[in-house]
Amino acid sequence: MTRKSAVVAIGGNSLVKDKQHQTVRDQYIAAGETCWHIASMIRDGWDVAIAHGNGPQVGFILRRSELAAGELHEVPLDVCGADSQGAIGYALAQNLENDFEKLGIPRHAVAVVTQVEVAADDPAFATPTKPIGSFMDETTALRRRDEDGWSVVEDAGRGWRRVVASPLPLRIVEEEAVRALIESRFVVITVGGGGIPVVRDEGGNLVGVAAVIDKDLASSLLATAIGAELLMITTAVERVALDFGRPGERGVDRMTLSEAKRYLAEGVHFAEGSMAPKIRAVVGFLERGGTTAIITDPENVERALAGETGTTIVADSPAPEVCGLPLTASAAEPDGTRAPRSYARDKVSTGRHP
């Protein structure tokens, strides 16, 4: 069987179904549902690296740190990211190991605590916009600003929050180790939450910074770094929609890189903080030489790989078949879109990390 490589990115929100199901056990069960579909993909011959979000999980860690602040030291944001990588990596790896045994797959999963280098002079550090942590009153917010150097903003009358930068990922520090593990047939869980953001200090040493890297952009960079044929981004919807939230809203089965860039530029199709970053991540992957990307929900991974659902995005001049994936869309309009029917819709951003 020909070896094929893919990066599968799953959202941190997909591990938290709702407010009634957010315990560690609930998240483990949710992770298991996604892992089963990835295990089936691996059974069919794919070498897979898994990236994941961590927005809700980091929020939980920060809240615990806030509540314990009178007795224990607070946990820095970069360390919160490392903590979440370990916990989510453990849940994913254990679920995968159990699935491999059930399916008779002679593979193992391993989680790598992963740093991602960003530029110390990235413009995002001058205009932080990513809210983290709990709401504060004005007195507390201004004290943290003055004493701890936090950037804080007032949030529509609901209180004050800390905001941090979301710089672009430049380099995966553990890239060589990840590649070696994949070549040794391990399923690697990496760049959790976009990776732990680090910069070079004046002495050339890596140091952690308080920032949040977009998980989908980091997944795109990972796919390029390991030479993956496929970038699959799983999200809350079965396929991408054009004219989202407008009368002409319609699902898309297939689009090219040029079409994706045009739709992004038009600025009316994809919600910021929701689908737009995913499309940007796909565009980056294809512009750097990738051939195929798919966006769908976790339960439709196998069907999307078979070309039965999901949105497939390809380089502008693809071969008739790319990495074994059919490129024709069933029941589609001539331009690759579907008329509004029963497809799932993209959700408006909740304000949490994607």
mmCIF file with all atom_site columns, N, CA and C in Angstrom, residues 8 14 18 27 34 44-45 50-51 62 106 111 144 154-155 193 221 258 261 274 283 289 327 329 344 347:
data_model
loop_
_atom_site.group_PDB
_atom_site.id
_atom_site.type_symbol
_atom_site.label_atom_id
_atom_site.label_alt_id
_atom_site.label_comp_id
_atom_site.label_asym_id
_atom_site.label_entity_id
_atom_site.label_seq_id
_atom_site.pdbx_PDB_ins_code
_atom_site.Cartn_x
_atom_site.Cartn_y
_atom_site.Cartn_z
_atom_site.occupancy
_atom_site.B_iso_or_equiv
_atom_site.pdbx_formal_charge
_atom_site.auth_seq_id
_atom_site.auth_comp_id
_atom_site.auth_asym_id
_atom_site.auth_atom_id
_atom_site.pdbx_PDB_model_num
ATOM 1  N N  . VAL A 1 8   ? -4.136  16.334 10.281 1.00 0.00 ? 8   VAL A N  1
ATOM 2  C CA . VAL A 1 8   ? -5.541  16.501 10.642 1.00 0.00 ? 8   VAL A CA 1
ATOM 3  C C  . VAL A 1 8   ? -5.604  17.462 11.824 1.00 0.00 ? 8   VAL A C  1
ATOM 4  N N  . SER A 1 14  ? -14.189 21.306 19.909 1.00 0.00 ? 14  SER A N  1
ATOM 5  C CA . SER A 1 14  ? -14.850 20.039 19.576 1.00 0.00 ? 14  SER A CA 1
ATOM 6  C C  . SER A 1 14  ? -14.750 19.048 20.738 1.00 0.00 ? 14  SER A C  1
ATOM 7  N N  . ASP A 1 18  ? -20.790 21.133 25.246 1.00 0.00 ? 18  ASP A N  1
ATOM 8  C CA . ASP A 1 18  ? -21.611 22.218 25.774 1.00 0.00 ? 18  ASP A CA 1
ATOM 9  C C  . ASP A 1 18  ? -21.228 22.418 27.244 1.00 0.00 ? 18  ASP A C  1
ATOM 10 N N  . GLN A 1 27  ? -14.469 15.505 28.095 1.00 0.00 ? 27  GLN A N  1
ATOM 11 C CA . GLN A 1 27  ? -13.557 15.832 27.003 1.00 0.00 ? 27  GLN A CA 1
ATOM 12 C C  . GLN A 1 27  ? -12.870 14.579 26.465 1.00 0.00 ? 27  GLN A C  1
ATOM 13 N N  . THR A 1 34  ? -13.776 11.617 17.913 1.00 0.00 ? 34  THR A N  1
ATOM 14 C CA . THR A 1 34  ? -12.970 12.096 16.787 1.00 0.00 ? 34  THR A CA 1
ATOM 15 C C  . THR A 1 34  ? -11.863 11.110 16.441 1.00 0.00 ? 34  THR A C  1
ATOM 16 N N  . ASP A 1 44  ? -6.683  2.955  6.595  1.00 0.00 ? 44  ASP A N  1
ATOM 17 C CA . ASP A 1 44  ? -6.747  2.976  5.135  1.00 0.00 ? 44  ASP A CA 1
ATOM 18 C C  . ASP A 1 44  ? -5.446  3.429  4.486  1.00 0.00 ? 44  ASP A C  1
ATOM 19 N N  . GLY A 1 45  ? -4.376  3.561  5.295  1.00 0.00 ? 45  GLY A N  1
ATOM 20 C CA . GLY A 1 45  ? -3.056  3.780  4.704  1.00 0.00 ? 45  GLY A CA 1
ATOM 21 C C  . GLY A 1 45  ? -2.441  5.147  4.887  1.00 0.00 ? 45  GLY A C  1
ATOM 22 N N  . ILE A 1 50  ? -1.475  14.878 14.027 1.00 0.00 ? 50  ILE A N  1
ATOM 23 C CA . ILE A 1 50  ? -2.699  15.495 14.529 1.00 0.00 ? 50  ILE A CA 1
ATOM 24 C C  . ILE A 1 50  ? -2.356  16.787 15.259 1.00 0.00 ? 50  ILE A C  1
ATOM 25 N N  . ALA A 1 51  ? -3.016  17.858 14.852 1.00 0.00 ? 51  ALA A N  1
ATOM 26 C CA . ALA A 1 51  ? -2.921  19.136 15.557 1.00 0.00 ? 51  ALA A CA 1
ATOM 27 C C  . ALA A 1 51  ? -4.258  19.392 16.247 1.00 0.00 ? 51  ALA A C  1
ATOM 28 N N  . LEU A 1 62  ? -6.395  28.780 33.231 1.00 0.00 ? 62  LEU A N  1
ATOM 29 C CA . LEU A 1 62  ? -6.247  30.150 33.714 1.00 0.00 ? 62  LEU A CA 1
ATOM 30 C C  . LEU A 1 62  ? -7.207  30.432 34.871 1.00 0.00 ? 62  LEU A C  1
ATOM 31 N N  . PRO A 1 106 ? -1.239  -2.023 13.637 1.00 0.00 ? 106 PRO A N  1
ATOM 32 C CA . PRO A 1 106 ? 0.031   -2.099 14.385 1.00 0.00 ? 106 PRO A CA 1
ATOM 33 C C  . PRO A 1 106 ? 0.746   -0.749 14.448 1.00 0.00 ? 106 PRO A C  1
ATOM 34 N N  . ALA A 1 111 ? 2.437   11.998 21.823 1.00 0.00 ? 111 ALA A N  1
ATOM 35 C CA . ALA A 1 111 ? 2.202   13.441 21.881 1.00 0.00 ? 111 ALA A CA 1
ATOM 36 C C  . ALA A 1 111 ? 3.518   14.163 22.142 1.00 0.00 ? 111 ALA A C  1
ATOM 37 N N  . ARG A 1 144 ? -3.486  45.261 37.043 1.00 0.00 ? 144 ARG A N  1
ATOM 38 C CA . ARG A 1 144 ? -2.700  44.257 36.321 1.00 0.00 ? 144 ARG A CA 1
ATOM 39 C C  . ARG A 1 144 ? -1.946  44.898 35.148 1.00 0.00 ? 144 ARG A C  1
ATOM 40 N N  . GLU A 1 154 ? -11.898 47.070 27.766 1.00 0.00 ? 154 GLU A N  1
ATOM 41 C CA . GLU A 1 154 ? -13.258 46.975 28.260 1.00 0.00 ? 154 GLU A CA 1
ATOM 42 C C  . GLU A 1 154 ? -14.106 46.308 27.189 1.00 0.00 ? 154 GLU A C  1
ATOM 43 N N  . ASP A 1 155 ? -14.924 45.340 27.591 1.00 0.00 ? 155 ASP A N  1
ATOM 44 C CA . ASP A 1 155 ? -15.626 44.491 26.635 1.00 0.00 ? 155 ASP A CA 1
ATOM 45 C C  . ASP A 1 155 ? -17.129 44.741 26.683 1.00 0.00 ? 155 ASP A C  1
ATOM 46 N N  . GLY A 1 193 ? -2.813  23.673 20.212 1.00 0.00 ? 193 GLY A N  1
ATOM 47 C CA . GLY A 1 193 ? -3.154  25.077 20.445 1.00 0.00 ? 193 GLY A CA 1
ATOM 48 C C  . GLY A 1 193 ? -2.377  26.036 19.578 1.00 0.00 ? 193 GLY A C  1
ATOM 49 N N  . LEU A 1 221 ? 1.401   25.193 8.574  1.00 0.00 ? 221 LEU A N  1
ATOM 50 C CA . LEU A 1 221 ? 2.866   25.192 8.584  1.00 0.00 ? 221 LEU A CA 1
ATOM 51 C C  . LEU A 1 221 ? 3.403   23.780 8.822  1.00 0.00 ? 221 LEU A C  1
ATOM 52 N N  . SER A 1 258 ? -7.174  29.596 -6.376 1.00 0.00 ? 258 SER A N  1
ATOM 53 C CA . SER A 1 258 ? -7.523  30.937 -6.860 1.00 0.00 ? 258 SER A CA 1
ATOM 54 C C  . SER A 1 258 ? -8.918  31.345 -6.422 1.00 0.00 ? 258 SER A C  1
ATOM 55 N N  . LYS A 1 261 ? -8.866  32.248 -2.673 1.00 0.00 ? 261 LYS A N  1
ATOM 56 C CA . LYS A 1 261 ? -8.286  33.577 -2.461 1.00 0.00 ? 261 LYS A CA 1
ATOM 57 C C  . LYS A 1 261 ? -9.273  34.669 -2.867 1.00 0.00 ? 261 LYS A C  1
ATOM 58 N N  . SER A 1 274 ? -13.825 32.282 12.707 1.00 0.00 ? 274 SER A N  1
ATOM 59 C CA . SER A 1 274 ? -14.522 31.026 12.477 1.00 0.00 ? 274 SER A CA 1
ATOM 60 C C  . SER A 1 274 ? -13.971 30.362 11.224 1.00 0.00 ? 274 SER A C  1
ATOM 61 N N  . VAL A 1 283 ? -5.039  28.252 2.122  1.00 0.00 ? 283 VAL A N  1
ATOM 62 C CA . VAL A 1 283 ? -4.364  29.022 1.071  1.00 0.00 ? 283 VAL A CA 1
ATOM 63 C C  . VAL A 1 283 ? -2.851  28.982 1.270  1.00 0.00 ? 283 VAL A C  1
ATOM 64 N N  . GLY A 1 289 ? 3.085   24.782 -1.903 1.00 0.00 ? 289 GLY A N  1
ATOM 65 C CA . GLY A 1 289 ? 3.321   23.544 -2.644 1.00 0.00 ? 289 GLY A CA 1
ATOM 66 C C  . GLY A 1 289 ? 2.411   22.395 -2.298 1.00 0.00 ? 289 GLY A C  1
ATOM 67 N N  . LEU A 1 327 ? -11.744 14.102 -7.161 1.00 0.00 ? 327 LEU A N  1
ATOM 68 C CA . LEU A 1 327 ? -11.911 15.543 -7.166 1.00 0.00 ? 327 LEU A CA 1
ATOM 69 C C  . LEU A 1 327 ? -13.248 15.974 -7.743 1.00 0.00 ? 327 LEU A C  1
ATOM 70 N N  . ALA A 1 329 ? -17.348 16.377 -7.522 1.00 0.00 ? 329 ALA A N  1
ATOM 71 C CA . ALA A 1 329 ? -18.321 16.554 -6.454 1.00 0.00 ? 329 ALA A CA 1
ATOM 72 C C  . ALA A 1 329 ? -19.668 15.994 -6.884 1.00 0.00 ? 329 ALA A C  1
ATOM 73 N N  . ALA A 1 344 ? -24.877 21.514 6.870  1.00 0.00 ? 344 ALA A N  1
ATOM 74 C CA . ALA A 1 344 ? -24.658 22.218 8.133  1.00 0.00 ? 344 ALA A CA 1
ATOM 75 C C  . ALA A 1 344 ? -24.074 23.587 7.864  1.00 0.00 ? 344 ALA A C  1
ATOM 76 N N  . LYS A 1 347 ? -20.769 28.236 12.046 1.00 0.00 ? 347 LYS A N  1
ATOM 77 C CA . LYS A 1 347 ? -21.245 28.948 13.230 1.00 0.00 ? 347 LYS A CA 1
ATOM 78 C C  . LYS A 1 347 ? -20.548 30.288 13.376 1.00 0.00 ? 347 LYS A C  1
#
